[in-house]
PDB file of C-alpha atoms and ligand atoms in Angstrom:
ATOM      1  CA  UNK K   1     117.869  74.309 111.841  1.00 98.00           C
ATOM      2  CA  UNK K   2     114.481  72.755 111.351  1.00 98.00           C
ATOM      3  CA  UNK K   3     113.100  71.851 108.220  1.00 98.00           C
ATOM      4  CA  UNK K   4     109.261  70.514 108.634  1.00 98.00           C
ATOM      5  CA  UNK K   5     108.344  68.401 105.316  1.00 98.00           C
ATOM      6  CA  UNK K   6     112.609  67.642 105.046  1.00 98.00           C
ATOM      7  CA  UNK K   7     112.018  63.904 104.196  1.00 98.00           C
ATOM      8  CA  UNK K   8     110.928  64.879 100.575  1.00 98.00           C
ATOM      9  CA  UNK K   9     111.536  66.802  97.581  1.00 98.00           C
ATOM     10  CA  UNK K  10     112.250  70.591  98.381  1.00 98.00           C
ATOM     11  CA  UNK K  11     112.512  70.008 101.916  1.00 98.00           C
ATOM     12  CA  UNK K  12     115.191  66.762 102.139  1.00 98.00           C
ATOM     13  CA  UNK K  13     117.196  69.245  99.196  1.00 98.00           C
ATOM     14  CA  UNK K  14     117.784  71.681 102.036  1.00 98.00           C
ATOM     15  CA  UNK K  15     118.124  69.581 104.639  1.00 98.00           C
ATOM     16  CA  UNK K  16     121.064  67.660 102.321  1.00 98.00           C
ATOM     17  CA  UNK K  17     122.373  71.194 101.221  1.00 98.00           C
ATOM     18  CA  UNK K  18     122.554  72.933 105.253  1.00 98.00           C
ATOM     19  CA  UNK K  19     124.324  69.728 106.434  1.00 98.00           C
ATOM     20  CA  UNK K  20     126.748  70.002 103.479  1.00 98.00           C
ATOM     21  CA  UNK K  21     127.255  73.630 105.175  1.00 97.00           C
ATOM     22  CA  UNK K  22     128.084  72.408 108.754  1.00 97.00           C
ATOM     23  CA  UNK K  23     124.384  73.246 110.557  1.00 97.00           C
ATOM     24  CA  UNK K  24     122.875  70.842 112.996  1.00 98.00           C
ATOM     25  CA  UNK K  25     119.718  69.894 110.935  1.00 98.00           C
ATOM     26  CA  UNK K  26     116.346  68.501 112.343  1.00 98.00           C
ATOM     27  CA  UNK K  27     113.702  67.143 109.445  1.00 98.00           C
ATOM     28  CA  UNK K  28     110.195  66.312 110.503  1.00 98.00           C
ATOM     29  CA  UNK K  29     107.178  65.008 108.696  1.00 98.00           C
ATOM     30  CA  UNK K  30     104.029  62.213 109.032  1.00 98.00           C
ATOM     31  CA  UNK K  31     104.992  58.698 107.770  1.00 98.00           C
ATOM     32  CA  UNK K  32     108.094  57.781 110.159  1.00 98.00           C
ATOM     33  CA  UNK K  33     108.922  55.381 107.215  1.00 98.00           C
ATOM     34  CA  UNK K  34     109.444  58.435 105.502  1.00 98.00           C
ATOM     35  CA  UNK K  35     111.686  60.054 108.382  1.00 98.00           C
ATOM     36  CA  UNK K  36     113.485  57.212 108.637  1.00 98.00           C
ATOM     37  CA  UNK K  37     114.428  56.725 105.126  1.00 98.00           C
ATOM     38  CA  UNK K  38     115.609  60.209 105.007  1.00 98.00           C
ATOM     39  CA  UNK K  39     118.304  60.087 108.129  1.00 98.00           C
ATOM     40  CA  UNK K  40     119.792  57.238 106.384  1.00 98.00           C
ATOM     41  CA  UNK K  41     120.185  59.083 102.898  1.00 98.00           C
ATOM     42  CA  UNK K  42     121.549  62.428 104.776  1.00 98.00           C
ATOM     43  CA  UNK K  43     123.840  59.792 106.545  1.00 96.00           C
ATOM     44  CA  UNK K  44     122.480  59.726 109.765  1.00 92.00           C
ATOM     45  CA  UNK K  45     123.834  63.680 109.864  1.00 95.00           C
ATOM     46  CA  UNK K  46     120.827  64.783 111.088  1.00 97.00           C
ATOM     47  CA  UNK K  47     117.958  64.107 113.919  1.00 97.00           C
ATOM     48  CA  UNK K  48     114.077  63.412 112.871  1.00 98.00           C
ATOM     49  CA  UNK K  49     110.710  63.085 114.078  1.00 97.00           C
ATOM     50  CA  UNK K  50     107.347  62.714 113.505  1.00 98.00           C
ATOM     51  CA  UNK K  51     105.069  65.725 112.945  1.00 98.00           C
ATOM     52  CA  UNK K  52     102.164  66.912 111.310  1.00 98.00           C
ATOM     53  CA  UNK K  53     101.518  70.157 111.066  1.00 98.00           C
ATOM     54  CA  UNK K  54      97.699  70.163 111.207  1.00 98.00           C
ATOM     55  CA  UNK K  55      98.148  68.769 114.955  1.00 98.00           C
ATOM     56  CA  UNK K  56      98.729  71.714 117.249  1.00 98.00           C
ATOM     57  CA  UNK K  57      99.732  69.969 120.441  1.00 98.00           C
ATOM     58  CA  UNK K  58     101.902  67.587 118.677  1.00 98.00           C
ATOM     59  CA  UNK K  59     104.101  70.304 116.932  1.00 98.00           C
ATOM     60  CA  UNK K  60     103.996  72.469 120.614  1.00 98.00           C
ATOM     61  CA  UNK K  61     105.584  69.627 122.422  1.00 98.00           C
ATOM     62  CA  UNK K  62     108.342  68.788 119.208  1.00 98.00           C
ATOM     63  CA  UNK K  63     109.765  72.588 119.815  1.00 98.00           C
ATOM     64  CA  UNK K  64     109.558  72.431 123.190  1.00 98.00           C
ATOM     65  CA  UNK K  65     111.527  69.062 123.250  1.00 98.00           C
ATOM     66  CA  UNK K  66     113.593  70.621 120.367  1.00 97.00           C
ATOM     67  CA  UNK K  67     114.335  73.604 122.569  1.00 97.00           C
ATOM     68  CA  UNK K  68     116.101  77.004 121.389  1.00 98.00           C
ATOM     69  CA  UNK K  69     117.239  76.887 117.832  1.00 98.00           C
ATOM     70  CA  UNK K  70     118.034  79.203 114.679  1.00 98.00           C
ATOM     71  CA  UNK K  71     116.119  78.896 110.921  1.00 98.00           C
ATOM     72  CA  UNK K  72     112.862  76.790 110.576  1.00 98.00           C
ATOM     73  CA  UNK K  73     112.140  76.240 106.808  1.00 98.00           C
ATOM     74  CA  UNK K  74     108.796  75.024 105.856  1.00 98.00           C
ATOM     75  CA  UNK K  75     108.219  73.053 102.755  1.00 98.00           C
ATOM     76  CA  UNK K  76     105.224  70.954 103.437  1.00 98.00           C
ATOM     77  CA  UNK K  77     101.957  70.405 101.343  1.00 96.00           C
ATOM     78  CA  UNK K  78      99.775  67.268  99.925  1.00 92.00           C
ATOM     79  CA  UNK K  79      98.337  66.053  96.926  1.00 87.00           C
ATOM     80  CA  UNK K  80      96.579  69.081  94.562  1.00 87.00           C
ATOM     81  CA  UNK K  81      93.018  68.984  93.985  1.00 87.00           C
ATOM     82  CA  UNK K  82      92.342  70.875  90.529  1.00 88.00           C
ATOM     83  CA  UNK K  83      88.728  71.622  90.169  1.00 92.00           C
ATOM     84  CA  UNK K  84      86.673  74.086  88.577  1.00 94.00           C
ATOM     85  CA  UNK K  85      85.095  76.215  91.586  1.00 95.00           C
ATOM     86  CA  UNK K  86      81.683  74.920  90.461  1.00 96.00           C
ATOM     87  CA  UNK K  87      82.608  71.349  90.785  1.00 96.00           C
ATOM     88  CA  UNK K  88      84.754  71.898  93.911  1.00 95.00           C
ATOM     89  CA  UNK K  89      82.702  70.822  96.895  1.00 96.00           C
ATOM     90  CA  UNK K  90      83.035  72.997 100.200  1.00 97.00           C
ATOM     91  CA  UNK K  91      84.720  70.226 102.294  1.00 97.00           C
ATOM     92  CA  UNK K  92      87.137  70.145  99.032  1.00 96.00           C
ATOM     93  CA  UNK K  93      87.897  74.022  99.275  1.00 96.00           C
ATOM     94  CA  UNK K  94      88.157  74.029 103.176  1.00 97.00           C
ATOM     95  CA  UNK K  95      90.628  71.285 102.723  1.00 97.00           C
ATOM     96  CA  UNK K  96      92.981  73.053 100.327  1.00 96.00           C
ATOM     97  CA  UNK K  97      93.795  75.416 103.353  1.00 97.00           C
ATOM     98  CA  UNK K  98      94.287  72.807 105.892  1.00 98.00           C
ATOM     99  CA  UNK K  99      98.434  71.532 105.317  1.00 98.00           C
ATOM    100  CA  UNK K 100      99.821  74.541 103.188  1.00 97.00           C
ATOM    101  CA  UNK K 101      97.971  77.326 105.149  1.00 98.00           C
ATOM    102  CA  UNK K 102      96.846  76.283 108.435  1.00 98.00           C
ATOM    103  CA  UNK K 103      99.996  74.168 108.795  1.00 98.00           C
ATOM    104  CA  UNK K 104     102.421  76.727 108.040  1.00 98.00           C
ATOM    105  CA  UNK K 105     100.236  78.949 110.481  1.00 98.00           C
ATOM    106  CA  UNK K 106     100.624  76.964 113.252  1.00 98.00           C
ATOM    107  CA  UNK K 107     104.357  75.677 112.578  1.00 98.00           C
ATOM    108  CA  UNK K 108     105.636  79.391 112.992  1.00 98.00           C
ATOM    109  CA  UNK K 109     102.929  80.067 115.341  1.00 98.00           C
ATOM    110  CA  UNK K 110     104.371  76.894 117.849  1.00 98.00           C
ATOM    111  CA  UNK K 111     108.133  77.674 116.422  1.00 98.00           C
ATOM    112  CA  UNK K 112     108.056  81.003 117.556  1.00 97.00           C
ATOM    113  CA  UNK K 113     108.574  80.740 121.246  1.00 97.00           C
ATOM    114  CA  UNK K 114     111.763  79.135 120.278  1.00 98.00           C
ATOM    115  CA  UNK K 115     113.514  80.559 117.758  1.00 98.00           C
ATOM    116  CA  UNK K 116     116.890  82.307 118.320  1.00 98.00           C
ATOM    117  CA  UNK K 117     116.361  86.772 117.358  1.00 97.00           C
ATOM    118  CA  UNK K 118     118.706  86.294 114.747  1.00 97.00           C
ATOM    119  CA  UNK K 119     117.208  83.508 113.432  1.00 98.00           C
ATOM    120  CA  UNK K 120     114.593  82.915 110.581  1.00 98.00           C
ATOM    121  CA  UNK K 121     111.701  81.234 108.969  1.00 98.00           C
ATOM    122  CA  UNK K 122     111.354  80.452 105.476  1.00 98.00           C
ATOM    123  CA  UNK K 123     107.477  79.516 104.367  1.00 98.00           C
ATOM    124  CA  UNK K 124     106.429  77.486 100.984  1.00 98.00           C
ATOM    125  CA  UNK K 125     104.356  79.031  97.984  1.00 97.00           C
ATOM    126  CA  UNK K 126     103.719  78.235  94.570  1.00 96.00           C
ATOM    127  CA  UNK K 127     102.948  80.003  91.423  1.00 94.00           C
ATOM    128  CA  UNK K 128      99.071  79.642  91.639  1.00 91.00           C
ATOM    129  CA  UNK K 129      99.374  82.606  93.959  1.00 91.00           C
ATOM    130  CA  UNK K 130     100.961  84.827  91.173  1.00 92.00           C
ATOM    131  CA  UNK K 131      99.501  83.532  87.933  1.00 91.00           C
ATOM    132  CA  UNK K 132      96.111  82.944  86.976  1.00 88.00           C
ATOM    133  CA  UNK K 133      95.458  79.138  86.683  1.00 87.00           C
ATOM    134  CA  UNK K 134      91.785  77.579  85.652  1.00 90.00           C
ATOM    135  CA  UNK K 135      91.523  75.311  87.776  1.00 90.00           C
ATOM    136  CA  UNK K 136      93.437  76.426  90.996  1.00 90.00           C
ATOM    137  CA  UNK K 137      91.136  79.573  91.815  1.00 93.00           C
ATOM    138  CA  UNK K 138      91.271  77.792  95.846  1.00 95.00           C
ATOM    139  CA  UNK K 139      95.113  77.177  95.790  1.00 95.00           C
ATOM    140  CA  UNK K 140      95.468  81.036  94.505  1.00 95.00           C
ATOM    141  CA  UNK K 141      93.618  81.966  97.885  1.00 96.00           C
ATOM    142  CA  UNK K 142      96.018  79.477  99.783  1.00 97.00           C
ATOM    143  CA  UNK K 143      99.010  80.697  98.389  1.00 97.00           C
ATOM    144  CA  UNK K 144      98.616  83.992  97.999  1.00 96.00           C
ATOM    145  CA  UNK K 145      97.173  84.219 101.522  1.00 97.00           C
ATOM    146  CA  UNK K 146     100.444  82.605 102.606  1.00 98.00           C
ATOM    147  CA  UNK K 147     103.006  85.415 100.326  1.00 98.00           C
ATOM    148  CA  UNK K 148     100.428  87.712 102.548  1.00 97.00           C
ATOM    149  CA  UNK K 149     101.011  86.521 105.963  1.00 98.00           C
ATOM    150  CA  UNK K 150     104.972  86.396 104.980  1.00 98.00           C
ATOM    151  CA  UNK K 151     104.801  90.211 104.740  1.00 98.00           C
ATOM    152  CA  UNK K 152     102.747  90.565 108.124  1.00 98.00           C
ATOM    153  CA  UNK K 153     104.919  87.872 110.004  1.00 98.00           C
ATOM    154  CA  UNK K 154     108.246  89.641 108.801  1.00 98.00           C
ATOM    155  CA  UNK K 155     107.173  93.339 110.843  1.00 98.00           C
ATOM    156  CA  UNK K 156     105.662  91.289 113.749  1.00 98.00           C
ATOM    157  CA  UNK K 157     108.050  89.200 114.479  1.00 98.00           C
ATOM    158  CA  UNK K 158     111.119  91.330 114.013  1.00 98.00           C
ATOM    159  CA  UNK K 159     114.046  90.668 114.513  1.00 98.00           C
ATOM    160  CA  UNK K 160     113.377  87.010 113.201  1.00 98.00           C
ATOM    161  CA  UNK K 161     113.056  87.265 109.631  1.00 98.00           C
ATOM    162  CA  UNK K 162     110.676  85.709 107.638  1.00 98.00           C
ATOM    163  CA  UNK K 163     110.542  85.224 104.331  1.00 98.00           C
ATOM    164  CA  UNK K 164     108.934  82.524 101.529  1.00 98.00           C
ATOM    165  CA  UNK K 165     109.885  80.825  98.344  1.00 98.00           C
ATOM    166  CA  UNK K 166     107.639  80.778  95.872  1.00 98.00           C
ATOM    167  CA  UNK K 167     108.500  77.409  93.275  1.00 97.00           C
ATOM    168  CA  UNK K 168     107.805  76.872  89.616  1.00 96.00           C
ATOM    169  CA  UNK K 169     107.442  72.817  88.236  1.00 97.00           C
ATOM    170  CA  UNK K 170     109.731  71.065  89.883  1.00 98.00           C
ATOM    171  CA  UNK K 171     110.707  67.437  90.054  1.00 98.00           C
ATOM    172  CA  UNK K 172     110.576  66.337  93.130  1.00 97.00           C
ATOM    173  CA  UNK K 173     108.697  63.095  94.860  1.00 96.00           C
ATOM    174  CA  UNK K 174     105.311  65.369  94.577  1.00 95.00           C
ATOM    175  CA  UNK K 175     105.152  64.346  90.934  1.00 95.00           C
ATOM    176  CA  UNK K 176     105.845  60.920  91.676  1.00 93.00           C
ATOM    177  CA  UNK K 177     102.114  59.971  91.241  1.00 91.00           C
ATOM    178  CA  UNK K 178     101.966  60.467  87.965  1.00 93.00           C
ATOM    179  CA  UNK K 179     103.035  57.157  86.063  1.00 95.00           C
ATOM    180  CA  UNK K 180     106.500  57.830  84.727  1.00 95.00           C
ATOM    181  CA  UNK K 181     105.867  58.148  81.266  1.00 97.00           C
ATOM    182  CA  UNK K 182     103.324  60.806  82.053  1.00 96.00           C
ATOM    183  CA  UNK K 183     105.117  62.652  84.005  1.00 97.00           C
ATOM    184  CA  UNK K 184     108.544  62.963  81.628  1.00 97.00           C
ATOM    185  CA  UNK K 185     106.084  64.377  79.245  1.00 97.00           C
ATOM    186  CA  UNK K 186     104.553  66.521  81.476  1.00 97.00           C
ATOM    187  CA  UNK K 187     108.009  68.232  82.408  1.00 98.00           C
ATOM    188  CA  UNK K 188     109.563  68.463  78.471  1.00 98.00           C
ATOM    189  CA  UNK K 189     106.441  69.868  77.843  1.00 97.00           C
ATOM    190  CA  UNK K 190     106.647  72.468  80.434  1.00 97.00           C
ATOM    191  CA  UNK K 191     110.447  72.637  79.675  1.00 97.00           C
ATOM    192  CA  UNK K 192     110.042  73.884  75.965  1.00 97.00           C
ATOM    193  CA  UNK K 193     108.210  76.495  77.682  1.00 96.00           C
ATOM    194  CA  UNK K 194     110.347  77.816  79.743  1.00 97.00           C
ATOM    195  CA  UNK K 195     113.006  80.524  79.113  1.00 97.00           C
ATOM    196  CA  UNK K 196     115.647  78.422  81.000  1.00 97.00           C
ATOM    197  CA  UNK K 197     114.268  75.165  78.804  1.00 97.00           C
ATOM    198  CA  UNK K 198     114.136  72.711  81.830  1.00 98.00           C
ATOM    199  CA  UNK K 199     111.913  71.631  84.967  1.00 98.00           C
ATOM    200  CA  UNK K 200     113.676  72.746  88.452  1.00 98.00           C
ATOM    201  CA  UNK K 201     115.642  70.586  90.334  1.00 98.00           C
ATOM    202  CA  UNK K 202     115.072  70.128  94.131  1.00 98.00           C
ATOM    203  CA  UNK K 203     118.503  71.751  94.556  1.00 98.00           C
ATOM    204  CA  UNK K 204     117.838  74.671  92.917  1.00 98.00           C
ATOM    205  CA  UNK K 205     115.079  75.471  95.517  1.00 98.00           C
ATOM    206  CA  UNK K 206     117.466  74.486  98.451  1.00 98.00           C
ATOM    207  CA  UNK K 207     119.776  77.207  97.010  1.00 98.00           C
ATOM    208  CA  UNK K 208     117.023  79.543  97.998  1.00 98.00           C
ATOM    209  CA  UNK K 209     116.149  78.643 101.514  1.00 98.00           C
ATOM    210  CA  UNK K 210     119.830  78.500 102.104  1.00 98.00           C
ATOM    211  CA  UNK K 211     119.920  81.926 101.025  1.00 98.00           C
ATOM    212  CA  UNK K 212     117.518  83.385 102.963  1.00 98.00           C
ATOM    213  CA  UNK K 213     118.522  81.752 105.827  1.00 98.00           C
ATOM    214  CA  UNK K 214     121.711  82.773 105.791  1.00 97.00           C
ATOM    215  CA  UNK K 215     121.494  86.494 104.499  1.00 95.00           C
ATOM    216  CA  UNK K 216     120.438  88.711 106.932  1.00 94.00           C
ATOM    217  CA  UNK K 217     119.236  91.505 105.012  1.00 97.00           C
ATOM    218  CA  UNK K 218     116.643  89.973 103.766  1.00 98.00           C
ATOM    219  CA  UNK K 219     112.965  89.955 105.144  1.00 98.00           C
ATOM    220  CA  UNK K 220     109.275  89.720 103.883  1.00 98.00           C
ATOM    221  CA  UNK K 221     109.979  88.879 101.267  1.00 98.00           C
ATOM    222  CA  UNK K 222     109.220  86.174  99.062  1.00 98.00           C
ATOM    223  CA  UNK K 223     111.866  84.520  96.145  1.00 97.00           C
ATOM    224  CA  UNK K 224     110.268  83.321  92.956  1.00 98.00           C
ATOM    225  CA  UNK K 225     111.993  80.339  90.999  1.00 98.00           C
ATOM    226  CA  UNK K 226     109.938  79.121  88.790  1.00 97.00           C
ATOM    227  CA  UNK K 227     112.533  78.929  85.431  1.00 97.00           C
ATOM    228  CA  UNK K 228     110.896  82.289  83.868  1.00 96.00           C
ATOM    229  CA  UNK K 229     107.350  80.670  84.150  1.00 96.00           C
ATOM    230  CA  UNK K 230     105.778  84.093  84.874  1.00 93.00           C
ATOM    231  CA  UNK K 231     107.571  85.841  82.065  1.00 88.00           C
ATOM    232  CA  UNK K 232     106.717  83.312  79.406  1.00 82.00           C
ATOM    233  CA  UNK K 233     104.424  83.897  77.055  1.00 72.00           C
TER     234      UNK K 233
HETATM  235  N1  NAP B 301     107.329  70.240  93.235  1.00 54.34           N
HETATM  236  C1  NAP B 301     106.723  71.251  92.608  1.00 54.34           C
HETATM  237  O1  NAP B 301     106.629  71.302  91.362  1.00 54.34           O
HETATM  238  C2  NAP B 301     106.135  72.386  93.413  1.00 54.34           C
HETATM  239  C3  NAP B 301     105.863  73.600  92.766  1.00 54.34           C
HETATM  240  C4  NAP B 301     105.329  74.657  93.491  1.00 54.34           C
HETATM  241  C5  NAP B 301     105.071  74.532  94.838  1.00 54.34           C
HETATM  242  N2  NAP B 301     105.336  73.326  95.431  1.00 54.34           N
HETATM  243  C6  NAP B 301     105.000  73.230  96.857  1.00 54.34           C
HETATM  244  O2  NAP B 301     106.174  73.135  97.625  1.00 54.34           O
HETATM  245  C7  NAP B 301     105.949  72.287  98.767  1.00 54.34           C
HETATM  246  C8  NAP B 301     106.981  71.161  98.746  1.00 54.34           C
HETATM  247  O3  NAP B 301     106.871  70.473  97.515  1.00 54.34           O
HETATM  248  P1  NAP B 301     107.710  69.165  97.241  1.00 54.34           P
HETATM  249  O4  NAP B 301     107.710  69.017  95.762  1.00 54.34           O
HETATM  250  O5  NAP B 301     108.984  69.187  98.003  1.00 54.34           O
HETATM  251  O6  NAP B 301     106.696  68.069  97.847  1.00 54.34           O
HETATM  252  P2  NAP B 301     106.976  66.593  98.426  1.00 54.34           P
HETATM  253  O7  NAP B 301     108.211  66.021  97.805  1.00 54.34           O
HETATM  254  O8  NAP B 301     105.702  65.851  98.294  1.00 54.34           O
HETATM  255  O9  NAP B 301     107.291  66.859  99.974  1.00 54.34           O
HETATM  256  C9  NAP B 301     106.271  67.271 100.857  1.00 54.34           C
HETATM  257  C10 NAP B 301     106.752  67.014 102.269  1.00 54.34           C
HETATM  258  O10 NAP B 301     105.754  67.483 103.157  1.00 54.34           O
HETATM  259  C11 NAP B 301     105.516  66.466 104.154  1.00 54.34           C
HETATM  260  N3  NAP B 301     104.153  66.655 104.659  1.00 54.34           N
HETATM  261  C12 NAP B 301     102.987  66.579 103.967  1.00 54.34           C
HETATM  262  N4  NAP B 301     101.955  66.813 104.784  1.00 54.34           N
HETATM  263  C13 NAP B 301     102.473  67.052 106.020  1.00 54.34           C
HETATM  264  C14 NAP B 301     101.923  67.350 107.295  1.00 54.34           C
HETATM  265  N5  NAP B 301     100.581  67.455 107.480  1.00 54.34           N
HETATM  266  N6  NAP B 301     102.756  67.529 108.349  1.00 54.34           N
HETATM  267  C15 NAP B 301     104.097  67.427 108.189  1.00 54.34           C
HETATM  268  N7  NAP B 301     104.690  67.142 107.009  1.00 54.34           N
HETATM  269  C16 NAP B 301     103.890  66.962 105.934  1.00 54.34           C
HETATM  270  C17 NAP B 301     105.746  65.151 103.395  1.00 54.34           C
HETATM  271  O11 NAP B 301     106.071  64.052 104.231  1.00 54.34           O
HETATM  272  P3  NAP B 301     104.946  63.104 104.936  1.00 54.34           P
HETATM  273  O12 NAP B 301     104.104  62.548 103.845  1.00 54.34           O
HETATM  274  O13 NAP B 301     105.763  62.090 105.687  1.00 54.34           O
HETATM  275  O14 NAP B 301     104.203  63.975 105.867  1.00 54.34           O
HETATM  276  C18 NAP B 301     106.995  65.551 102.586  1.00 54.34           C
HETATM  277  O15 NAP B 301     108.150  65.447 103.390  1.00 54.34           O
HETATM  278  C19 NAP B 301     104.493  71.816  98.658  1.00 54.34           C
HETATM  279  O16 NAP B 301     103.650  72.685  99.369  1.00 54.34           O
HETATM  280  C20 NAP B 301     104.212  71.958  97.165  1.00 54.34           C
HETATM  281  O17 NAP B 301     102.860  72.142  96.835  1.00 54.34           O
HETATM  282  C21 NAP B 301     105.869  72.278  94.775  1.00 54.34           C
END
């Protein structure tokens, strides 16, 4: 299994969660500070590497190197820009698209050639795509765009199955630039909100790639956890 963005947050929660199950887990992202601090908290269980997914050749020649494998779950993205469209510049809105859409494009695009027929890819969403969100008008084009292309991918590439996972707040290392006090009352805030009265936890989304990756009944489709977000009022 390959999990590209597994040295943080959502991604590191299912590489931890797969090795707990027994699979043979690669992680990949940018900063190889990052990589490496991540083998040594899974325990040196797993392999890693340097990627980014905006680089085409560079993720070609890490599956080719990689060779043959099952389940590729995708949980990369950057910083958020919030913006009113009128104040968003048009290098600001291109950008939006560049590490959660054109990344995830070309991961699955490079993957592809190498992924097992009864394997699977899982793809990264958020609620912008689903809710309306001042603010995020660019990011609901990115992410719905990307529940979109989960559909498409799941009846081309048949029989892999591909699917997405579509996250509430959660606290992961994402939120981490927020100062601290900030960000506590960001979540309790958010928390009294929410029908399930807490933030999600990084496992919780792990629980969901692990899921789909190992059900095999389940394609194009895309799993919402966001706490009851969408159904609050
Ligand atoms: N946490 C939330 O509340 C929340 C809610 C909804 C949706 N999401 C979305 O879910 C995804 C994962 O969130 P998270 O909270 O797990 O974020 P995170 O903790 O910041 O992890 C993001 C991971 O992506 C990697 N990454 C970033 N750019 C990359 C690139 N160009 N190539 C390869 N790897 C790259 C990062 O490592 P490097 O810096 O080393 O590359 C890191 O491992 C993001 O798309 C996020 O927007 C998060």
């Amino acid at each position: 299994m390959v999990v590209l963005g597994g040295t943080s947050g959502f991604g590191f929660a299912t590489a931890k969660a797969a090795i707990a199950e027994g699979a043979k887990v690669t992680i990949a992202s940018r900063s190889p500070d990052k990589v490496r601090s991540a083998l040594v908290r899974l325990g040196n269980a797993a392999g890693g590497e340097c990627v980014d997914v905006t680089d085409k050749p560079m993720l070609e020649r890490f599956f080719a190197d990689l060779g043959s494998f099952d389940h590729l779950a995708i949980t990369v993205g950057d910083p958020l820009l919030n913006k009113p469209i009128m104040e968003l510049t048009d290098d600001e809105a291109r950008s939006a698209f560049e590490v959660r859409f054109w990344g995830q494009f070309n991961a699955v695009r490079a993957a592809c050639p190498h992924i097992n027929k009864t394997g699977s890819i899982t793809l990264v969403s958020g609620l912008a795509g689903q809710r309306a969100s001042p603010g995020r008008g660019i990011y609901a084009g990115v992410l719905g765009g990307i529940e979109g292309m989960v559909k498409s991918f799941a009846a081309e590439l048949r029989p892999v199955r591909v699917n997405g996972v579509c996250a509430g707040v959660v606290d992961t290392e994402l939120w981490h630039r927020l100062p601290e006090a900030e960000r506590l009352a960001t979540f309790a805030r958010i928390a009294a909100r929410l029908p399930v009265g807490r933030v999600g936890k990084p496992e919780d989304i792990a629980e969901a790639y692990l899921y789909l990756m190992k059900t095999g009944f389940s394609t194009g489709e895309t799993i919402v956890l966001d706490g009851g977000a969408l159904q609050a009022p």
